[in-house]
XYZ file of C-alpha atoms in Angstrom:
484
model
C 52.379 19.597 20.959
C 51.864 15.888 22.151
C 48.721 16.625 24.087
C 47.165 18.023 20.868
C 47.951 14.826 18.916
C 46.411 12.649 21.708
C 43.222 14.755 21.461
C 42.981 14.236 17.697
C 43.336 10.519 18.065
C 40.575 10.478 20.622
C 38.277 12.306 18.249
C 39.058 9.840 15.531
C 38.082 6.965 17.840
C 34.886 8.654 18.778
C 34.097 9.222 15.154
C 34.797 5.633 14.236
C 32.604 4.344 17.085
C 29.782 6.717 16.080
C 29.984 5.603 12.500
C 30.083 1.966 13.572
C 27.048 2.452 15.694
C 25.246 4.140 12.836
C 26.107 1.391 10.510
C 24.983 -1.324 13.068
C 21.662 0.591 13.507
C 21.225 0.924 9.753
C 22.157 -2.719 9.242
C 19.754 -3.725 11.868
C 17.070 -1.586 10.428
C 17.678 -2.933 6.920
C 17.746 -6.421 8.210
C 14.406 -5.708 10.038
C 13.030 -4.268 6.875
C 14.162 -7.314 4.937
C 12.673 -9.604 7.495
C 9.371 -7.640 7.552
C 9.339 -7.646 3.677
C 9.903 -11.355 3.739
C 7.100 -11.709 6.313
C 4.828 -9.545 4.292
C 5.736 -11.568 1.088
C 5.079 -14.773 2.921
C 1.740 -13.537 4.123
C 0.828 -12.361 0.700
C 1.766 -15.737 -0.728
C -0.262 -17.453 2.014
C -3.185 -15.183 1.315
C -3.089 -15.765 -2.398
C -2.621 -19.575 -1.987
C -5.322 -19.790 0.582
C -7.858 -18.672 -2.051
C -6.632 -21.429 -4.354
C -7.088 -24.000 -1.508
C -10.639 -22.690 -0.870
C -11.434 -22.960 -4.658
C -10.000 -26.556 -4.544
C -12.696 -27.295 -2.010
C -15.468 -25.934 -4.160
C -14.083 -27.894 -7.193
C -13.937 -31.030 -5.118
C -17.566 -30.770 -4.034
C -18.774 -29.975 -7.548
C -17.033 -33.243 -8.579
C -18.654 -34.969 -5.714
C -22.109 -33.808 -6.769
C -21.500 -34.980 -10.306
C -21.210 -38.508 -8.898
C -23.706 -38.223 -6.105
C -26.239 -35.534 -7.141
C -28.246 -35.594 -3.954
C -25.522 -36.077 -1.392
C -24.968 -32.915 0.637
C -23.121 -34.616 3.518
C -19.845 -35.225 1.822
C -20.430 -38.930 1.593
C -20.521 -39.272 5.421
C -24.257 -39.489 5.959
C -23.885 -37.261 9.027
C -23.663 -33.642 10.003
C -20.647 -33.001 12.331
C -22.109 -29.738 13.570
C -25.392 -31.429 14.394
C -27.318 -28.295 13.979
C -28.859 -28.819 10.702
C -28.094 -26.801 7.589
C -25.598 -25.851 6.581
C -24.106 -29.363 6.948
C -20.574 -29.567 8.081
C -17.907 -28.687 8.784
C -16.197 -31.276 6.571
C -12.398 -30.921 6.712
C -9.957 -32.018 3.938
C -6.310 -31.878 3.350
C -5.031 -30.263 0.154
C -1.711 -31.150 -1.444
C -0.288 -29.202 -4.282
C 1.326 -31.001 -7.310
C 4.542 -32.614 -6.048
C 3.460 -31.989 -2.387
C 5.251 -28.615 -2.550
C 2.612 -27.172 -0.374
C 0.057 -28.549 2.046
C -3.183 -26.787 2.846
C -6.536 -27.349 4.468
C -10.099 -26.463 3.389
C -13.339 -26.756 5.350
C -16.715 -27.177 3.696
C -20.145 -26.175 4.802
C -22.997 -27.291 2.430
C -26.484 -26.041 2.281
C -28.760 -28.232 0.225
C -31.396 -26.921 -2.071
C -34.653 -25.704 -0.556
C -37.751 -27.676 -1.456
C -38.567 -27.438 -5.108
C -35.174 -25.976 -6.005
C -31.871 -27.427 -7.378
C -29.579 -24.714 -6.019
C -26.984 -25.911 -3.573
C -24.703 -23.436 -1.606
C -21.078 -24.388 -0.952
C -18.985 -22.396 1.546
C -15.332 -23.322 1.466
C -12.703 -21.853 3.787
C -9.035 -22.475 2.918
C -5.572 -21.901 4.249
C -1.871 -22.931 3.959
C -0.841 -25.200 6.848
C 2.399 -23.175 7.250
C 0.346 -20.080 7.964
C -3.007 -21.158 9.395
C -3.939 -17.737 10.614
C -4.518 -16.457 7.102
C -7.798 -17.832 5.786
C -9.882 -17.120 2.674
C -13.589 -18.027 2.393
C -15.625 -18.292 -0.800
C -19.358 -18.814 -1.246
C -20.506 -20.457 -4.364
C -24.011 -21.518 -5.685
C -24.556 -24.247 -8.162
C -27.843 -25.393 -9.726
C -29.051 -28.033 -12.188
C -31.063 -26.194 -14.818
C -34.671 -27.258 -15.114
C -36.481 -27.889 -18.232
C -37.919 -24.466 -17.667
C -34.650 -23.001 -19.071
C -36.204 -23.597 -22.545
C -38.710 -21.320 -24.151
C -39.469 -24.068 -26.527
C -38.556 -27.803 -26.179
C -39.759 -30.608 -28.546
C -39.068 -34.206 -29.125
C -40.054 -33.865 -32.840
C -39.067 -31.973 -35.878
C -40.218 -28.332 -35.954
C -40.587 -25.367 -38.322
C -40.653 -21.654 -37.511
C -41.928 -19.579 -40.394
C -40.751 -16.109 -41.514
C -43.206 -14.315 -39.357
C -42.400 -16.260 -36.184
C -39.781 -15.644 -33.508
C -38.241 -17.583 -30.725
C -37.400 -15.607 -27.563
C -35.233 -17.583 -25.204
C -33.429 -20.876 -25.608
C -35.004 -23.584 -27.823
C -34.118 -27.230 -28.369
C -35.399 -30.001 -30.563
C -34.571 -33.695 -30.460
C -35.477 -33.685 -34.090
C -34.556 -31.293 -36.918
C -35.315 -27.595 -37.075
C -36.297 -25.500 -40.077
C -35.712 -21.925 -38.928
C -37.008 -19.201 -41.280
C -37.890 -16.776 -38.402
C -35.809 -14.998 -35.884
C -34.179 -16.020 -32.576
C -32.419 -14.146 -29.844
C -30.871 -17.045 -27.965
C -29.364 -20.484 -28.569
C -31.177 -23.027 -30.766
C -29.964 -26.549 -30.551
C -30.828 -29.784 -32.195
C -29.888 -33.380 -31.266
C -29.619 -34.259 -35.016
C -26.682 -33.881 -37.384
C -28.986 -34.358 -40.283
C -32.655 -35.434 -40.660
C -35.222 -36.240 -43.343
C -37.357 -33.168 -44.032
C -41.044 -34.085 -43.366
C -43.961 -33.138 -45.544
C -45.093 -30.555 -42.907
C -41.949 -28.448 -43.543
C -42.534 -28.032 -47.241
C -39.400 -29.519 -48.477
C -40.246 -33.169 -49.041
C -40.164 -33.364 -52.846
C -37.200 -33.068 -55.215
C -38.563 -29.744 -56.506
C -38.769 -28.250 -53.012
C -35.541 -29.739 -51.715
C -33.135 -26.879 -51.979
C -29.669 -26.190 -50.683
C -28.396 -26.699 -47.984
C -30.597 -29.775 -48.127
C -29.782 -32.657 -50.644
C -32.054 -34.944 -52.564
C -31.750 -38.801 -52.788
C -34.410 -41.064 -54.280
C -34.019 -43.392 -51.257
C -33.510 -41.085 -48.353
C -35.490 -38.184 -49.903
C -34.641 -34.701 -48.734
C -31.851 -34.726 -46.227
C -31.225 -31.512 -44.288
C -28.834 -30.296 -41.653
C -29.967 -30.511 -38.017
C -30.832 -26.799 -38.129
C -31.191 -24.847 -41.355
C -33.358 -22.159 -42.968
C -33.515 -18.514 -44.008
C -33.618 -17.242 -40.387
C -31.179 -14.448 -39.472
C -29.864 -15.912 -36.159
C -27.764 -18.729 -37.570
C -24.776 -17.717 -35.364
C -26.746 -19.127 -32.421
C -27.621 -22.458 -34.092
C -25.735 -25.456 -32.611
C -26.094 -29.179 -33.574
C -25.756 -31.894 -32.793
C -26.052 -31.758 -28.991
C -27.265 -34.225 -26.353
C -30.889 -35.465 -26.573
C -33.237 -34.367 -23.797
C -34.891 -37.587 -22.564
C -38.675 -37.278 -22.291
C -38.975 -40.739 -20.946
C -36.828 -39.908 -17.891
C -39.652 -37.483 -16.831
C -41.577 -40.545 -15.431
C -39.058 -40.753 -12.600
C -39.673 -37.061 -11.873
C -43.398 -37.700 -11.770
C -42.837 -40.477 -9.156
C -40.881 -37.906 -7.076
C -43.646 -35.401 -7.539
C -46.236 -37.917 -6.387
C -44.226 -38.564 -3.215
C -43.939 -34.773 -2.606
C -47.677 -34.355 -3.020
C -48.449 -37.207 -0.536
C -45.921 -35.844 1.989
C -46.524 -32.104 2.104
C -48.427 -31.180 -1.014
C -51.917 -31.667 -2.246
C -52.764 -35.183 -3.595
C -56.173 -35.556 -5.327
C -56.900 -39.074 -6.498
C -59.761 -39.720 -9.011
C -61.758 -42.911 -8.320
C -64.528 -44.763 -10.072
C -66.273 -43.053 -12.977
C -65.170 -39.537 -12.152
C -63.303 -37.766 -14.832
C -60.875 -35.540 -13.125
C -60.642 -32.270 -11.153
C -61.515 -28.729 -11.962
C -58.805 -26.495 -10.420
C -59.461 -22.792 -10.122
C -56.524 -20.733 -8.779
C -57.459 -17.701 -6.727
C -55.656 -14.463 -6.133
C -55.531 -15.009 -2.418
C -52.962 -17.864 -2.725
C -55.599 -20.518 -2.547
C -57.351 -22.747 -5.148
C -60.650 -24.472 -5.402
C -60.798 -28.141 -6.436
C -64.038 -29.561 -7.855
C -64.421 -33.335 -8.617
C -65.782 -33.721 -12.207
C -68.519 -36.374 -12.424
C -69.503 -35.960 -16.098
C -68.491 -34.280 -19.354
C -70.455 -32.960 -22.152
C -70.932 -34.944 -25.400
C -67.831 -35.248 -27.498
C -67.241 -32.781 -30.374
C -65.621 -33.804 -33.729
C -61.910 -33.176 -33.936
C -58.645 -34.715 -35.186
C -57.484 -37.833 -33.407
C -54.187 -38.153 -31.575
C -52.219 -38.868 -34.562
C -54.045 -36.074 -36.713
C -54.971 -38.715 -39.280
C -58.809 -38.957 -38.888
C -61.823 -37.490 -37.144
C -63.101 -38.547 -33.764
C -65.626 -37.377 -31.240
C -63.872 -36.283 -27.952
C -65.429 -34.851 -24.838
C -63.568 -31.808 -23.488
C -65.947 -29.646 -21.450
C -67.371 -30.029 -17.959
C -71.022 -31.032 -17.565
C -71.381 -31.636 -13.856
C -69.062 -31.280 -10.941
C -69.116 -31.290 -7.189
C -68.808 -28.517 -4.613
C -65.553 -26.655 -4.396
C -63.013 -27.597 -1.702
C -60.660 -24.695 -0.807
C -56.987 -25.478 -0.504
C -54.030 -23.218 0.261
C -51.199 -23.552 -2.172
C -48.902 -25.956 -0.223
C -45.501 -24.931 0.979
C -43.740 -27.286 -1.374
C -45.978 -26.118 -4.280
C -46.975 -29.548 -5.498
C -50.463 -30.460 -6.641
C -50.924 -33.981 -8.059
C -54.143 -35.140 -9.829
C -53.804 -38.891 -9.923
C -55.779 -41.119 -12.355
C -57.685 -38.250 -13.874
C -57.432 -35.176 -16.075
C -57.158 -31.560 -14.733
C -59.138 -28.647 -16.091
C -57.244 -25.458 -15.053
C -57.887 -21.726 -14.980
C -57.575 -18.712 -12.621
C -55.050 -16.424 -11.042
C -51.919 -17.948 -9.559
C -50.525 -16.322 -6.382
C -47.494 -18.341 -5.429
C -45.212 -21.016 -6.795
C -47.002 -24.147 -8.117
C -46.388 -27.245 -10.129
C -49.562 -29.185 -11.098
C -49.347 -32.713 -12.447
C -51.985 -34.892 -14.113
C -50.755 -38.562 -14.391
C -51.381 -42.200 -13.732
C -48.523 -44.127 -12.242
C -47.104 -46.599 -13.099
C -47.324 -45.285 -16.603
C -49.853 -47.049 -18.872
C -50.232 -45.823 -22.411
C -54.015 -45.977 -22.569
C -54.358 -44.241 -19.174
C -52.114 -41.229 -19.594
C -53.666 -38.042 -18.339
C -54.012 -34.596 -19.823
C -54.402 -31.014 -18.685
C -57.098 -28.845 -20.372
C -56.628 -25.039 -19.948
C -60.233 -23.989 -19.552
C -59.831 -20.311 -19.593
C -57.316 -17.549 -18.785
C -54.608 -18.767 -16.378
C -52.448 -15.935 -15.110
C -50.019 -14.803 -12.513
C -50.943 -12.453 -9.710
C -47.971 -10.468 -11.091
C -45.223 -11.141 -13.560
C -42.462 -10.225 -11.076
C -40.702 -13.648 -10.435
C -42.724 -14.342 -7.220
C -45.381 -16.355 -8.986
C -44.839 -19.249 -11.438
C -46.849 -22.258 -12.708
C -45.683 -25.523 -14.130
C -48.372 -27.742 -15.769
C -47.095 -31.237 -16.351
C -49.394 -33.631 -18.225
C -48.466 -37.277 -18.921
C -50.351 -36.956 -22.272
C -51.442 -33.541 -23.614
C -51.734 -29.973 -22.557
C -54.643 -28.888 -24.575
C -56.618 -25.622 -25.356
C -60.238 -26.687 -25.906
C -62.590 -25.281 -28.491
C -64.639 -23.432 -25.806
C -61.553 -21.501 -24.590
C -61.895 -17.593 -24.908
C -61.177 -15.960 -28.260
C -58.510 -13.940 -26.433
C -56.613 -16.296 -24.153
C -53.660 -15.581 -21.821
C -51.667 -18.458 -20.253
C -48.867 -17.689 -17.754
C -46.791 -20.848 -17.101
C -44.638 -23.656 -18.407
C -46.685 -26.267 -20.201
C -45.081 -29.693 -20.419
C -46.590 -32.643 -22.349
C -44.513 -35.719 -21.638
C -45.897 -38.080 -24.294
C -48.453 -35.965 -26.218
C -48.508 -32.415 -27.432
C -49.171 -28.910 -26.311
C -51.770 -27.691 -28.758
C -55.218 -26.405 -29.877
C -56.837 -29.124 -32.066
C -58.510 -28.770 -35.449
C -62.260 -29.108 -35.092
C -65.326 -29.726 -37.344
C -66.877 -27.246 -37.661
C -63.797 -25.049 -37.407
C -63.565 -21.993 -35.202
C -61.043 -19.200 -35.680
C -60.112 -17.410 -32.464
C -58.334 -14.064 -32.072
C -55.132 -14.197 -29.937
C -53.292 -16.508 -27.558
C -50.451 -15.208 -25.422
C -48.095 -17.627 -23.459
C -45.788 -16.112 -20.880
C -43.363 -18.952 -19.865
C -42.460 -21.889 -22.023
C -43.777 -24.760 -24.294
C -42.261 -28.230 -23.805
C -43.868 -30.880 -25.956
C -43.079 -34.371 -27.024
C -45.006 -34.255 -30.261
C -45.651 -31.395 -32.700
C -47.335 -28.359 -31.068
C -49.609 -25.776 -32.636
C -52.131 -23.108 -31.788
C -52.971 -22.426 -35.433
C -54.265 -24.345 -38.511
C -53.756 -22.965 -41.978
C -54.538 -24.015 -45.507
C -52.195 -24.379 -48.443
C -52.409 -20.643 -49.024
C -51.408 -19.786 -45.494
C -54.843 -18.630 -44.402
C -55.885 -19.395 -40.806
C -58.729 -21.882 -40.932
C -58.887 -22.875 -37.254
C -57.291 -21.985 -33.910
C -55.724 -18.689 -33.015
C -55.109 -16.210 -35.851
C -52.479 -14.319 -33.696
C -49.960 -15.943 -31.339
C -47.623 -14.379 -28.812
C -44.812 -16.269 -26.824
C -42.943 -14.465 -24.135
C -40.160 -16.374 -22.297
C -39.990 -15.865 -18.502
C -36.176 -15.422 -18.025
C -36.347 -15.787 -14.233
C -37.324 -19.532 -14.481
C -33.956 -21.032 -15.509
C -32.766 -21.376 -11.875
C -35.961 -20.368 -10.219
C -38.424 -22.790 -11.938
C -41.783 -24.079 -10.889
C -41.281 -26.219 -7.744
C -39.472 -29.566 -8.316
C -39.801 -29.111 -12.143
C -37.946 -31.826 -14.158
C -34.239 -30.956 -14.738
C -31.725 -31.600 -17.424
C -27.898 -31.659 -17.420
C -25.487 -31.266 -14.538
C -24.759 -28.660 -11.816
C -23.843 -25.305 -13.309
C -22.247 -22.213 -11.595
C -24.702 -19.556 -10.694
C -22.657 -17.183 -8.452
C -19.160 -16.835 -6.866
C -18.351 -14.418 -4.060
C -15.565 -14.041 -1.440
C -16.627 -13.294 2.095
């Protein structure tokens, strides 16, 4: 029986060895799985962290732009790639709080194209312990232009029950809002004294939420009224500085001299007649004389004066293509404007340096419209003084564009004799230092002069795609974020 016992012992040994082998294989497999899982976890952490590092690069450059608004070379003054835009690459080390982790991000910066404020920032980030795993994000920032406003005024303003504001509106003065609004309305005032033109300047008409005081008269909140959109009223907010536009005009003059169209008025000439054409060109005619003045209110609307506002004689037309940078600058003369705009244009009428008695105006002679309202065509009209609709303008008038009066007003004056017109439509925005109006009414609310019907339509594409080099307000704001 001994041989049989020896055989059983051999079988046990074989079984133990087999089980040991299986255990070792399984242990090795489990160890491999654990190591693979650890590697995968490490890669996942590295991938997740790389995105944060890339975002740190974007945040850094946004901070940089807040302190150096026009520096797109990371403070170096040079382009390491040497190939033009995008500028870069600019490499930075990133340390997490407590230096628990070190990473690297590389920036490539594409500055705004001519006439725009939109800068593109491309940031690639990784963790230094795992440099093969990279994340890249592409972000666009832009400084909003004044064209983000459908209405902007440096004065107090009142919208009646039948009036509406479509798009964002801001007043440096107070706002009485009895109409409707579909977007933010802001005022720079916490409170203001209600003026006579807003119908609440006496004790009898000074009703809540306004309060009456014999010294301060009727004091009202920065924005108030019977309007239905009060949830979108915000005050006080930062003032929009109309005086700062002078620096923008200087920049616009430089752009016109470099690559735009610069038309300087000399001697006794009065300005230029600008006629936009649907082929992407415009005619410029030098105005040598105006017709006799007609009786109308003066600049302060306090008395009657005779003011000339229509062309008597002008020179032959010179044809210009709308320049690539879109800038037309009429220096030392007024601009009389009309026609069909095919392209992207900013037209300025100004005298620099600024002199109060030599500020220039833009007169909208007739219909001034876009080739199409599709975002490919836009017009900015910037007058140092007024943007004015003259008495001889059509009874039905359409204006496509953003109308900016730096020191004066956007308006249609009161005339003697008066002349009631039918309808005016503005597609774009109205930006005016002083009180603006298209319509004059008597104490009974009856239209006595100007346009009986008014329509304002905001161009929503203009906030970050404004007229070329249009004045801006505020700081860089995020427009888009995408991962490549």
